mmCIF file of N, CA and C in Angstrom:
data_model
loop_
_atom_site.group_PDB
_atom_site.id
_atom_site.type_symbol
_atom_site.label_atom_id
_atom_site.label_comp_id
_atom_site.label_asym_id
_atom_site.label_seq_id
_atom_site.Cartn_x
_atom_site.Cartn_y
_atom_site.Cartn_z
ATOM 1 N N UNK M 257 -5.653 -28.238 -55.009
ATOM 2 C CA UNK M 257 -6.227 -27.010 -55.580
ATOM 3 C C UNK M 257 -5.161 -26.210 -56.337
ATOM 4 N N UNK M 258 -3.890 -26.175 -55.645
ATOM 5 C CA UNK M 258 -2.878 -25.670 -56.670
ATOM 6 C C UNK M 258 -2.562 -26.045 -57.701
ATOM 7 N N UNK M 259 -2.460 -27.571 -57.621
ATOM 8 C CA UNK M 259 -1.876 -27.873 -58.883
ATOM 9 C C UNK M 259 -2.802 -27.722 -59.732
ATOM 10 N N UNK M 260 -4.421 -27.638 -59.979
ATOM 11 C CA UNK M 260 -5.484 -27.537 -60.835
ATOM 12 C C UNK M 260 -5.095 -26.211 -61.527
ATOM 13 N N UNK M 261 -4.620 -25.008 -60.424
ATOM 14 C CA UNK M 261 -4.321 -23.425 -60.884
ATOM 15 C C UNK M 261 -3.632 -23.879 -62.042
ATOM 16 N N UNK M 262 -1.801 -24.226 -61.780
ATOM 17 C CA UNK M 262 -0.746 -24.439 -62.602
ATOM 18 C C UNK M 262 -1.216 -24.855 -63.661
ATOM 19 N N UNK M 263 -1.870 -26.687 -63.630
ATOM 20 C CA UNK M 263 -2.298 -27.114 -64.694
ATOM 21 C C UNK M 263 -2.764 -26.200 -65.927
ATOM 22 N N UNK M 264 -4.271 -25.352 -65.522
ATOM 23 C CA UNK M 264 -5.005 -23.886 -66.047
ATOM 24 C C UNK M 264 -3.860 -23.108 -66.422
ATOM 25 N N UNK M 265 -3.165 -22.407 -65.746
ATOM 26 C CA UNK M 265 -1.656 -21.852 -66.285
ATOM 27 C C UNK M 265 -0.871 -22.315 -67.313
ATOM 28 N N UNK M 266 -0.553 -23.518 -67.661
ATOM 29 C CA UNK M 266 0.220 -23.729 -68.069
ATOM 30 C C UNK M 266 -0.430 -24.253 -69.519
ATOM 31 N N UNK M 267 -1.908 -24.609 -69.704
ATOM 32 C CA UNK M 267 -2.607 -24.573 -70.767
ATOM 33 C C UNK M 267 -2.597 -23.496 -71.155
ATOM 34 N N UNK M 268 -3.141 -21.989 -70.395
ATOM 35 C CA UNK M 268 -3.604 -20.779 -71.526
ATOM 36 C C UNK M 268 -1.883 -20.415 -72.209
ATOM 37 N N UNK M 269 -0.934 -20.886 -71.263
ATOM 38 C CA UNK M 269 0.100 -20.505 -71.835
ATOM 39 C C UNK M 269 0.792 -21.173 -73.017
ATOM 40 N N UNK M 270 0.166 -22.252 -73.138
ATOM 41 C CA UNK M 270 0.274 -23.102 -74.293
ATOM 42 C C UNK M 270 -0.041 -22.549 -75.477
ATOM 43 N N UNK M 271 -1.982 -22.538 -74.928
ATOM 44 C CA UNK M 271 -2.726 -22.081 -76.051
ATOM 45 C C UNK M 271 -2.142 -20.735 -76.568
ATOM 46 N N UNK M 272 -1.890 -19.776 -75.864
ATOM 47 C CA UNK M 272 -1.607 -18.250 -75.883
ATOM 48 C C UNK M 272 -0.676 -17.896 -75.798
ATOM 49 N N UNK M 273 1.026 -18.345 -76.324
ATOM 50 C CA UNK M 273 2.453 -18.186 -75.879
ATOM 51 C C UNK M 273 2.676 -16.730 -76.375
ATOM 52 N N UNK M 274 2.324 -16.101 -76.995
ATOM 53 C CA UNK M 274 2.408 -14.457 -77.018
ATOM 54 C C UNK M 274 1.586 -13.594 -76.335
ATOM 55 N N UNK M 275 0.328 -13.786 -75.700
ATOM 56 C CA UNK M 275 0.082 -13.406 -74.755
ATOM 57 C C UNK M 275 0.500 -13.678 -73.458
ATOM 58 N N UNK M 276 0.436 -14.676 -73.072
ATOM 59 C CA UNK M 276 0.517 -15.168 -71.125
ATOM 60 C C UNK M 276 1.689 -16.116 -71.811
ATOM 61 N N UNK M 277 2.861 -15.247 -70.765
ATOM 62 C CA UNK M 277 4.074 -16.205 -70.770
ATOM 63 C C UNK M 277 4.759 -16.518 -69.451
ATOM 64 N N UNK M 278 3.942 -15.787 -68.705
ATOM 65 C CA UNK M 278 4.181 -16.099 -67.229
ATOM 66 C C UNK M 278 3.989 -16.867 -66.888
ATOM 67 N N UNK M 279 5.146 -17.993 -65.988
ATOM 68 C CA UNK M 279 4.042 -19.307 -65.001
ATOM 69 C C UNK M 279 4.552 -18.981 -63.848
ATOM 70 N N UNK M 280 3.418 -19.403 -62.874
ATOM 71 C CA UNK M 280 4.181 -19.715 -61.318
ATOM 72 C C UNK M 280 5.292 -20.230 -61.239
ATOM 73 N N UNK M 281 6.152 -19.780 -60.716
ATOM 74 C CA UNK M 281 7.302 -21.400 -60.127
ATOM 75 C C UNK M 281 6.863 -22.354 -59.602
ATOM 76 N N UNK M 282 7.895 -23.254 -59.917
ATOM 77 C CA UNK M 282 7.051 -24.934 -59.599
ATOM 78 C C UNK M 282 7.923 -24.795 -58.182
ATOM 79 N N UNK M 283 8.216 -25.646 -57.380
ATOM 80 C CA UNK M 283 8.651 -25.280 -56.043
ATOM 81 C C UNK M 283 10.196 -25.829 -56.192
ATOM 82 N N UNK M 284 11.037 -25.597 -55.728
ATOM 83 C CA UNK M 284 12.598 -25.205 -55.400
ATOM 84 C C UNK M 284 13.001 -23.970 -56.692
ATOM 85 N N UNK M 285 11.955 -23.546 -57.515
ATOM 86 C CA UNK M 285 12.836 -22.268 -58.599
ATOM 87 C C UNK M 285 12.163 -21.183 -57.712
ATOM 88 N N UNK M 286 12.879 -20.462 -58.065
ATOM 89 C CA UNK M 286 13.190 -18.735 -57.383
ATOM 90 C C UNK M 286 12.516 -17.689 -58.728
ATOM 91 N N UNK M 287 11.706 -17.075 -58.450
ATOM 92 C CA UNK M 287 11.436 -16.353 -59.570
ATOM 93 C C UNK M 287 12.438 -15.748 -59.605
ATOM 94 N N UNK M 288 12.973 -14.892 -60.688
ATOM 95 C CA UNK M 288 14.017 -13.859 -61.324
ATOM 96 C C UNK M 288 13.817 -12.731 -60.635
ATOM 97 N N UNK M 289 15.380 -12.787 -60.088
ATOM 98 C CA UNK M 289 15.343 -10.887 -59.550
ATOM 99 C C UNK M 289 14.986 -10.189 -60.293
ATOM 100 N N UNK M 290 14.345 -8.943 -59.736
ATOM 101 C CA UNK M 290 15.131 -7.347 -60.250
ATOM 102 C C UNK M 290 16.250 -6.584 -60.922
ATOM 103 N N UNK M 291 16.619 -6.394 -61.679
ATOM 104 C CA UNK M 291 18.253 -5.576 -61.765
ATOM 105 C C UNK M 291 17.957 -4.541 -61.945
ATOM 106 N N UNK M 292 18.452 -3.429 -61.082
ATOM 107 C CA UNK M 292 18.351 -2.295 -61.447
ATOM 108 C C UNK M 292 19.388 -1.595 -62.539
ATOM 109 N N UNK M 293 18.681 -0.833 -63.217
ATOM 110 C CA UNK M 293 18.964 -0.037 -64.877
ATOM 111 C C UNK M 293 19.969 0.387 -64.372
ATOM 112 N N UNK M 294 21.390 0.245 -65.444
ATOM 113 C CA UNK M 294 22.461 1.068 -65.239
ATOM 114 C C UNK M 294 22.254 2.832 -65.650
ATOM 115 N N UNK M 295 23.199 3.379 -64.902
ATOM 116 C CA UNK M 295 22.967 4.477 -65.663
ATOM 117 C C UNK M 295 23.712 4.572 -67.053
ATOM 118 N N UNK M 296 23.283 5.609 -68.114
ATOM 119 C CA UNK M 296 23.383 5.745 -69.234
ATOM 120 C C UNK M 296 24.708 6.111 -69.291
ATOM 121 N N UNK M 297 24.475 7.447 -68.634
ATOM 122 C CA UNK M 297 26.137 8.207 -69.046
ATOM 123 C C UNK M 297 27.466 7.635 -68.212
ATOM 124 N N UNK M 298 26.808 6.624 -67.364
ATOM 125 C CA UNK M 298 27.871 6.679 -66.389
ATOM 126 C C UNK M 298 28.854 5.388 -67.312
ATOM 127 N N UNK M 299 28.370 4.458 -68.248
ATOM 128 C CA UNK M 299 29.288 3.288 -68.797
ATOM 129 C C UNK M 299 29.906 4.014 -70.167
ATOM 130 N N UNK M 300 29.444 5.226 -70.307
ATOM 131 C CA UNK M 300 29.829 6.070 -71.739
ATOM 132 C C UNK M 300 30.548 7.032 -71.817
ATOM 133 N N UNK M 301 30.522 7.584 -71.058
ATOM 134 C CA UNK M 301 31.726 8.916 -70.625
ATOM 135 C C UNK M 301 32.655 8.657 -69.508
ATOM 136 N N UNK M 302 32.442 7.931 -68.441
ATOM 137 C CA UNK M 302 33.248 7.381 -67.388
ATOM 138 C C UNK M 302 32.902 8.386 -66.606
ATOM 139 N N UNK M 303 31.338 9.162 -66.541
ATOM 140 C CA UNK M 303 31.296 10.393 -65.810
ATOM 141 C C UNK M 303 31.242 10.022 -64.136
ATOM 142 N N UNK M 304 31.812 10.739 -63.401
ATOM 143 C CA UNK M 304 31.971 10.480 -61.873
ATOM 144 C C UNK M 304 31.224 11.642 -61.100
ATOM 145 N N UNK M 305 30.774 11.197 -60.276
ATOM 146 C CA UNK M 305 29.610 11.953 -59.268
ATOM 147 C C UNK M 305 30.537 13.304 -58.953
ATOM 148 N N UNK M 306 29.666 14.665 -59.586
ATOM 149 C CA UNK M 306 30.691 15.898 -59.539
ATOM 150 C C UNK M 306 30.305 16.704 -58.599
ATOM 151 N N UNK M 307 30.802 17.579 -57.968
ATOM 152 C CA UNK M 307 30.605 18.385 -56.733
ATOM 153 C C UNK M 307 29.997 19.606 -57.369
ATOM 154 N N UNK M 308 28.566 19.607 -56.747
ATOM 155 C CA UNK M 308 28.537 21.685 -57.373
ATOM 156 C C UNK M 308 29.050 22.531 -56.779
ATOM 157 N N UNK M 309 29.190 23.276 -57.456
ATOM 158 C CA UNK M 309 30.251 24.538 -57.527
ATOM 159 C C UNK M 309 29.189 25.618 -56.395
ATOM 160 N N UNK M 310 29.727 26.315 -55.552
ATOM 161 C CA UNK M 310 29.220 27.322 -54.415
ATOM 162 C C UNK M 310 28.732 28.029 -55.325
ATOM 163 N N UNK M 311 28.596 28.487 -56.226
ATOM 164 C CA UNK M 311 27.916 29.667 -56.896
ATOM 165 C C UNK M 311 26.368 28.670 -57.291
ATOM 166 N N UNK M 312 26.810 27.151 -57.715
ATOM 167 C CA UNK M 312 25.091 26.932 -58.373
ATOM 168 C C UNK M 312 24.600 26.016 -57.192
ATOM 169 N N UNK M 313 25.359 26.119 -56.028
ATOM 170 C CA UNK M 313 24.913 25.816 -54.637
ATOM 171 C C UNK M 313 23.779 27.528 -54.283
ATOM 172 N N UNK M 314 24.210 27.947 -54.009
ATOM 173 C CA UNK M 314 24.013 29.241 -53.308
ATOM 174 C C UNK M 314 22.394 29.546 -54.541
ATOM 175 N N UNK M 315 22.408 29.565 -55.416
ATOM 176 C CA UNK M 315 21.220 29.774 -56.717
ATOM 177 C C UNK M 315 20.130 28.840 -56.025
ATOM 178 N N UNK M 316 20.631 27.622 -56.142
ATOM 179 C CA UNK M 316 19.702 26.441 -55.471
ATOM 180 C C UNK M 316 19.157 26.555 -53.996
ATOM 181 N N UNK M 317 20.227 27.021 -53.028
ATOM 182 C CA UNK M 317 19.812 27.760 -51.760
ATOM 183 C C UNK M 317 18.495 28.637 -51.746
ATOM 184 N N UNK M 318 18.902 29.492 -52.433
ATOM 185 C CA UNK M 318 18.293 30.905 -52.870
ATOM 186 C C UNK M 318 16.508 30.014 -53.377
ATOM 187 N N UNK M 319 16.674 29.410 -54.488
ATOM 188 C CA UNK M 319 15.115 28.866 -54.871
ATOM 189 C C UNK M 319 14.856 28.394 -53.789
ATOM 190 N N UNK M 320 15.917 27.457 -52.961
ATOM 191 C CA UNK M 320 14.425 26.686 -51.602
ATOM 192 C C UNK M 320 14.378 27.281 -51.122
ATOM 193 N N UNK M 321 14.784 28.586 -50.740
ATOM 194 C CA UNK M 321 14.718 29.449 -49.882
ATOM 195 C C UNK M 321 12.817 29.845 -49.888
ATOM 196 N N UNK M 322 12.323 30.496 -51.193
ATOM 197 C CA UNK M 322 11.156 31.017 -51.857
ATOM 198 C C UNK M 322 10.466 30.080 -52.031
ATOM 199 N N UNK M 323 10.851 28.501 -52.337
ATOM 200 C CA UNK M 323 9.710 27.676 -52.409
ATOM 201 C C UNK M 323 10.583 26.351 -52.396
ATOM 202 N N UNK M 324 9.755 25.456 -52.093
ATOM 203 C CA UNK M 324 10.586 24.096 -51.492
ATOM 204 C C UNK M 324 9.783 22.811 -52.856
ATOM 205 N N UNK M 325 8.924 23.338 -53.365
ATOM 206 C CA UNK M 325 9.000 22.328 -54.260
ATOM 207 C C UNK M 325 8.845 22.865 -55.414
ATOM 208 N N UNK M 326 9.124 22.127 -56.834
ATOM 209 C CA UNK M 326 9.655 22.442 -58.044
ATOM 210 C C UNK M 326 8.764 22.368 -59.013
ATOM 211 N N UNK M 327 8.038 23.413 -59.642
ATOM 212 C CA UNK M 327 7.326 22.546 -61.239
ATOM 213 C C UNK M 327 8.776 22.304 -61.882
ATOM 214 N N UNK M 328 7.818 21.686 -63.165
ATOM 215 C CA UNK M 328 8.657 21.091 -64.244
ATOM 216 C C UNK M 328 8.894 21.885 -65.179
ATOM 217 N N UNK M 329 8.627 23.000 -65.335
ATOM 218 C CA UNK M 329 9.265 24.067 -65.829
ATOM 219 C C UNK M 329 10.341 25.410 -65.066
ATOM 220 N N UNK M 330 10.075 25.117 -63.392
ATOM 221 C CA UNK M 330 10.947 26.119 -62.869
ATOM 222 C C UNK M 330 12.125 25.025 -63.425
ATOM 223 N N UNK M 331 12.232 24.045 -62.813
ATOM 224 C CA UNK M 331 13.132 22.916 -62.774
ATOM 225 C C UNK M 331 13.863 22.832 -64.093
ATOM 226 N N UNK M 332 13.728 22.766 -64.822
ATOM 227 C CA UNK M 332 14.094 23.233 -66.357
ATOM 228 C C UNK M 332 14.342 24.506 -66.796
ATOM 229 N N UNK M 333 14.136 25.285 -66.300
ATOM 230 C CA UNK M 333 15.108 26.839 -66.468
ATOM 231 C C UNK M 333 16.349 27.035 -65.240
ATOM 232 N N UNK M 334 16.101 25.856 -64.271
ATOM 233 C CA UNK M 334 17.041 26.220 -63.177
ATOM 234 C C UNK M 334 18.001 25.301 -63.473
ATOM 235 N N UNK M 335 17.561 24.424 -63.959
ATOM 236 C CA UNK M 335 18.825 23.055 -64.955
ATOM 237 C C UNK M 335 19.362 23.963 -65.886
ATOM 238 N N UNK M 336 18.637 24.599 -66.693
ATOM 239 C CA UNK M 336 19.539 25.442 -67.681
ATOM 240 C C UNK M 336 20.630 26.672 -67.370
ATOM 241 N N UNK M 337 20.380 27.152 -66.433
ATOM 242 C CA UNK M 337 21.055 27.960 -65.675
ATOM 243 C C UNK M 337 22.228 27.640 -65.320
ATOM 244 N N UNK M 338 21.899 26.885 -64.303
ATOM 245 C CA UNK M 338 22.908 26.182 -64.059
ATOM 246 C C UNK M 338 23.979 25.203 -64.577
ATOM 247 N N UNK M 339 23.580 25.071 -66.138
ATOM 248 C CA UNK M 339 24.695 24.219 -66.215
ATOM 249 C C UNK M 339 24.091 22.390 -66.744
ATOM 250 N N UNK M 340 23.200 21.919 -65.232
ATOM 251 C CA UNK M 340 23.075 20.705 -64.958
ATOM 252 C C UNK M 340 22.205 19.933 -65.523
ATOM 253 N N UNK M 341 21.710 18.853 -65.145
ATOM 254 C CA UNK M 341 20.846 18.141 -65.650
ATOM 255 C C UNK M 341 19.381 18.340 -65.089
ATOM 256 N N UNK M 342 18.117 18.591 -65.308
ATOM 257 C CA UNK M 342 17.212 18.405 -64.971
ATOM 258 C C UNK M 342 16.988 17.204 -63.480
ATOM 259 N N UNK M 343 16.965 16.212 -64.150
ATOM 260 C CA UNK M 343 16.953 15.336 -63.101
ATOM 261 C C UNK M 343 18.247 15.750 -61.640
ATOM 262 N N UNK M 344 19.435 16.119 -61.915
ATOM 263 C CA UNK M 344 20.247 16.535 -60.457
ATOM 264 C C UNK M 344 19.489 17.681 -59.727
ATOM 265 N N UNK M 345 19.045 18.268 -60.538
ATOM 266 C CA UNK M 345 18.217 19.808 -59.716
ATOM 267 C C UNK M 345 17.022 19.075 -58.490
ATOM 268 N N UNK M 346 16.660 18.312 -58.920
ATOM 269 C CA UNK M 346 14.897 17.617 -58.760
ATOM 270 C C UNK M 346 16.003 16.772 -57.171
ATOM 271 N N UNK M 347 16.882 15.871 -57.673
ATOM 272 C CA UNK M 347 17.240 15.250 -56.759
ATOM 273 C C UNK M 347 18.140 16.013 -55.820
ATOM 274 N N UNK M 348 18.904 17.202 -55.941
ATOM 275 C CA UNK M 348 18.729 18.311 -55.014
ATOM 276 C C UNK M 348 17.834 18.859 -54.321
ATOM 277 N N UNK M 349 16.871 19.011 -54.776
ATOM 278 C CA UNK M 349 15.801 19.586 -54.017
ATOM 279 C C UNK M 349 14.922 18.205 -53.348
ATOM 280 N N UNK M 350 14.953 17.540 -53.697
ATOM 281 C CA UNK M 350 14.454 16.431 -53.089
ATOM 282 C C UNK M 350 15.096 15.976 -51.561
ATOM 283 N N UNK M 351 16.686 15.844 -51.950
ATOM 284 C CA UNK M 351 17.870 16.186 -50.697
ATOM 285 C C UNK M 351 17.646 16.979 -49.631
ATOM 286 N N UNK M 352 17.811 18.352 -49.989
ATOM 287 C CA UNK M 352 17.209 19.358 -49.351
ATOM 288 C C UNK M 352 16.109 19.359 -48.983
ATOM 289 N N UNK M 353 15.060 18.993 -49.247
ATOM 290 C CA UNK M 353 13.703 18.867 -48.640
ATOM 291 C C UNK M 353 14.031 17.656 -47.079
ATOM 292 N N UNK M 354 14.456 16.622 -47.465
ATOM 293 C CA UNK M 354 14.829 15.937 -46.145
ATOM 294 C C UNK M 354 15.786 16.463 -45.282
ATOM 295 N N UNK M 355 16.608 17.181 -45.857
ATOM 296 C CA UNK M 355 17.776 17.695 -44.313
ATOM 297 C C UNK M 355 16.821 18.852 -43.719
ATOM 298 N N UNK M 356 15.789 19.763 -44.312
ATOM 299 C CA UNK M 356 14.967 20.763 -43.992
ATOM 300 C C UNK M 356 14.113 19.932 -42.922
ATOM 301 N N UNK M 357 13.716 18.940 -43.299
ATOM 302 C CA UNK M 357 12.530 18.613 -42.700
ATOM 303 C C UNK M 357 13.400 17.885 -41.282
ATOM 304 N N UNK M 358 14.024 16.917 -41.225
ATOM 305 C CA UNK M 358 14.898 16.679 -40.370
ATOM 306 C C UNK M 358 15.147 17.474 -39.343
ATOM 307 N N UNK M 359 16.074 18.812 -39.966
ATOM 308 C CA UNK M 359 16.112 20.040 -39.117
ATOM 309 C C UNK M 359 14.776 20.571 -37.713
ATOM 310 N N UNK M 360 13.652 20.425 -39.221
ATOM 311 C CA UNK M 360 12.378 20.938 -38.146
ATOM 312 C C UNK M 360 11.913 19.870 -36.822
ATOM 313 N N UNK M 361 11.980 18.609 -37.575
ATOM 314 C CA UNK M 361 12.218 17.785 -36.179
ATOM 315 C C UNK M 361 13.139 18.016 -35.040
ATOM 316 N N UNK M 362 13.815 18.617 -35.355
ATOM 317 C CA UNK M 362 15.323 18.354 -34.562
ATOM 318 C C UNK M 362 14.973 19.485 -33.458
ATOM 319 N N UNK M 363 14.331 20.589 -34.515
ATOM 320 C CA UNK M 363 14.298 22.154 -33.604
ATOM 321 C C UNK M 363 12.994 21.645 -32.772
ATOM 322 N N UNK M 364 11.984 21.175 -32.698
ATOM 323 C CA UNK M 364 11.069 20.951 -32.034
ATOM 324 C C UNK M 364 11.223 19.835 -31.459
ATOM 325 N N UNK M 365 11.982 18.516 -31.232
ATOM 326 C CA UNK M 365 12.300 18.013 -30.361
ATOM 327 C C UNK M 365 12.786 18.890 -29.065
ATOM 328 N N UNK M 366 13.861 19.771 -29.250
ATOM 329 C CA UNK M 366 14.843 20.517 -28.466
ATOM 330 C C UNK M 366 13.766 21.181 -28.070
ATOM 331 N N UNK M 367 12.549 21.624 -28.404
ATOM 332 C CA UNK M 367 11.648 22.650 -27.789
ATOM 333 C C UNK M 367 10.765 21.857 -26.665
ATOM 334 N N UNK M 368 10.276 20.820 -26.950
ATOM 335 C CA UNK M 368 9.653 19.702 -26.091
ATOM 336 C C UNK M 368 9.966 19.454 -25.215
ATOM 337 N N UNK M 369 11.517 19.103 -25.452
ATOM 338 C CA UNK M 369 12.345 18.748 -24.602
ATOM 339 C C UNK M 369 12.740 19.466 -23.542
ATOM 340 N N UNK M 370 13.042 21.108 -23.794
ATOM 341 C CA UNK M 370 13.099 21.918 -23.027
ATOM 342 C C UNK M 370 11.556 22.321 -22.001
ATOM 343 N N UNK M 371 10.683 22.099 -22.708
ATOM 344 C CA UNK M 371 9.228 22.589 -21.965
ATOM 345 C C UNK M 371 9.254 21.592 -21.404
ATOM 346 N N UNK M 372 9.560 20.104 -21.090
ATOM 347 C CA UNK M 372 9.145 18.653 -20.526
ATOM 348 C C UNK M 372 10.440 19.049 -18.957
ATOM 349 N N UNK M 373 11.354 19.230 -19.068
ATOM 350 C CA UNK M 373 12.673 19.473 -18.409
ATOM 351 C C UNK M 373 12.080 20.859 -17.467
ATOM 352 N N UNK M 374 11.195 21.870 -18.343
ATOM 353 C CA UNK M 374 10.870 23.262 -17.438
ATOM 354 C C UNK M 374 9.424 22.659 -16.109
ATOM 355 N N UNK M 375 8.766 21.519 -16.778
ATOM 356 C CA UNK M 375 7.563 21.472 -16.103
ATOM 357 C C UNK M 375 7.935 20.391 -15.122
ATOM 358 N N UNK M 376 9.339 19.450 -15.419
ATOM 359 C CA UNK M 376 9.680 18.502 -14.427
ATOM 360 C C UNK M 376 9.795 19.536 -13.298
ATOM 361 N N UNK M 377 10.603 20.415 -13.487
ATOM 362 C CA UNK M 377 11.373 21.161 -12.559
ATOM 363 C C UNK M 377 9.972 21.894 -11.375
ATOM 364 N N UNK M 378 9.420 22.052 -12.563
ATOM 365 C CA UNK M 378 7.808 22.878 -11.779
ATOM 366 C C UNK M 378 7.724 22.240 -10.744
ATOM 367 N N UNK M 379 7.298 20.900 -10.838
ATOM 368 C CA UNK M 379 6.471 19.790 -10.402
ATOM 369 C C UNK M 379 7.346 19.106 -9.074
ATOM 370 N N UNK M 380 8.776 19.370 -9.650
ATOM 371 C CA UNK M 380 9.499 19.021 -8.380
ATOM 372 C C UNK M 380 9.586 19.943 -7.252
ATOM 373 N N UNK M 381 9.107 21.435 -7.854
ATOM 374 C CA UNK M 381 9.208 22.487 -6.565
ATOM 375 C C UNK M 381 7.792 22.298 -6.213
ATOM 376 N N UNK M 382 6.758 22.079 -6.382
ATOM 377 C CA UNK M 382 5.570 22.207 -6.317
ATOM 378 C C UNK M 382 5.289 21.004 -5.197
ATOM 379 N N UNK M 383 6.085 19.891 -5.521
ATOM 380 C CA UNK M 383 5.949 18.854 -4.070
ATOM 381 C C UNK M 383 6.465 19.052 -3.420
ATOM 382 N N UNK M 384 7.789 19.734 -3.230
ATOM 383 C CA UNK M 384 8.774 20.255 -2.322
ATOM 384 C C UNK M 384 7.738 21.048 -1.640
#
């Protein structure tokens, strides 16, 4: 039954080599990885991953502070502001959205944890 598929495959791709240029692999080939896209600026300027500065830290603070997610126009006056690129703002706040959320796990584990530890204790005076 497979090989009937291939066969069918490998005709429309005949008939149709600018449309369908895809074939299955025949068996021991590996279809072709993935490569992921270099970045642009990084093979052109030799630019290196830069630290923000506490002042357009503290700005960025300040917005998640008031709201935790971004249109595409705050995001673009807060790139301009600052200095940066559109896309670093987005992946800042994207950052920040996981150490936030993390956090809230963290604080309500410790709360669970403490109420689970208060009701052991209950339960052990209560059979006592």
């Amino acid at each position: 039954m497979n090989h009937k598929v291939e066969d069918q495959m490998a005709l429309i791709s005949q008939l149709y080599p600018g449309v369908f240029t895809q074939m299955v692999p025949q068996q021991g080939e590996s279809k072709p990885r993935r490569r992921r896209k270099k970045n642009k600026d990084a093979g052109l300027s030799g630019a290196k991953k830069r630290k923000l500065s506490e002042e357009q830290v503290n700005l960025l603070e300040m917005n998640f502070g008031s709201e935790h997610k971004l249109e595409s126009d705050r995001k673009d006056k807060l790139a301009s502001e600052l200095g940066l690129d559109p896309r670093q703002v987005a992946v800042w706040f994207q950052n920040r959205r996981a150490r936030w959320k993390n956090k809230k796990l963290e604080e309500e584990y410790t709360k669970l944890k403490t109420s689970h530890e208060t009701i052991v204790v209950e339960k052990c005076q209560l059979e006592s």
